[in-house]
Amino acid sequence: MKTLFPSYAHPSPELELDADTWIVREQPGDRRTLHQSLGRIDLDWGSRSLADVLADVDAWRADGVEGLFLDRAPAGSGGVGPVALTVRLAARRGLHRVVLNPGVPTHPLYRDLGVRICVFEGPWEAYQNWDGDGVRPGDGHIVHGVPPELLTAARRLMGRRGAGFGLATDLTPHRTVATSGRGAHAAD
């Protein structure tokens, strides 16, 4: 399973990064790592203007990232058009690795875009009770707020549920690495 570090959970310095690790960066120029990185673009559930989103695509391309992490993406059928256009224009600019993160299962039309989809992003408590309806093997799962002693169990559960990429972390989106004083660890 590939490990994806969202912008609030950069890996700890002792973690050895490999080809199966992606780092999501918050802003162009904020290169904390020379490892494979994806530029985060906030789609604001589909409410951002296409011009603003495409300006972000161009800024990330100029920064030299390997792809894009389209965060807070819409999941319903009404958002497919703008997301599809963003994906096509990113590909024309050489950004072929795209991860779509609605954090929930999407309308089936999104499957035709040829991108990876993160179908769960949420706290450990919710993940334990999640039924996984609408998920396909290989989809992404980002589970935060996992008690440190359960990180290995969380990662194993992700594997049993068919996650192709993701992260189990004790951090949360509201508590950053800078405020917690430690990095995230991928648990195996």
C-alpha angles and dihedrals in degrees: 000000000000117000118227119191111203116215093265093054111049113176121267115255091247093058112101110226121215139178090281093062125092125188119206112214122206101212138009111264092028093106105165091163138027089214124109105303138188121203114232117231116184109218091184091222090303098308099109117099116258089233091058092046092049091049087056090049090054092047091052092046090053089049092058102240119162094231148327138279106207100203129195088016122177115256102194128089092256092068098051096090099056092040091050091050091050091050092049094048091047089053091050087055092052097260100126100154106082129167117194113207115192087143090224135065111284137222108279092249090074089066089069092063093078094230133123114259127210103212099179131043117158149089125318092247091058093044092055090057097037114121095205093226111171094020127130128200109271096034119131129256124191112190118183135181093041113161106250093241090057099049093102092048091049092051091049091050089052089054093049089051091055100252110172093191140359144096140265109206139167089221124089131210089254095051111059130199089253093057097040095049095225141076130239121267124211107228121214 
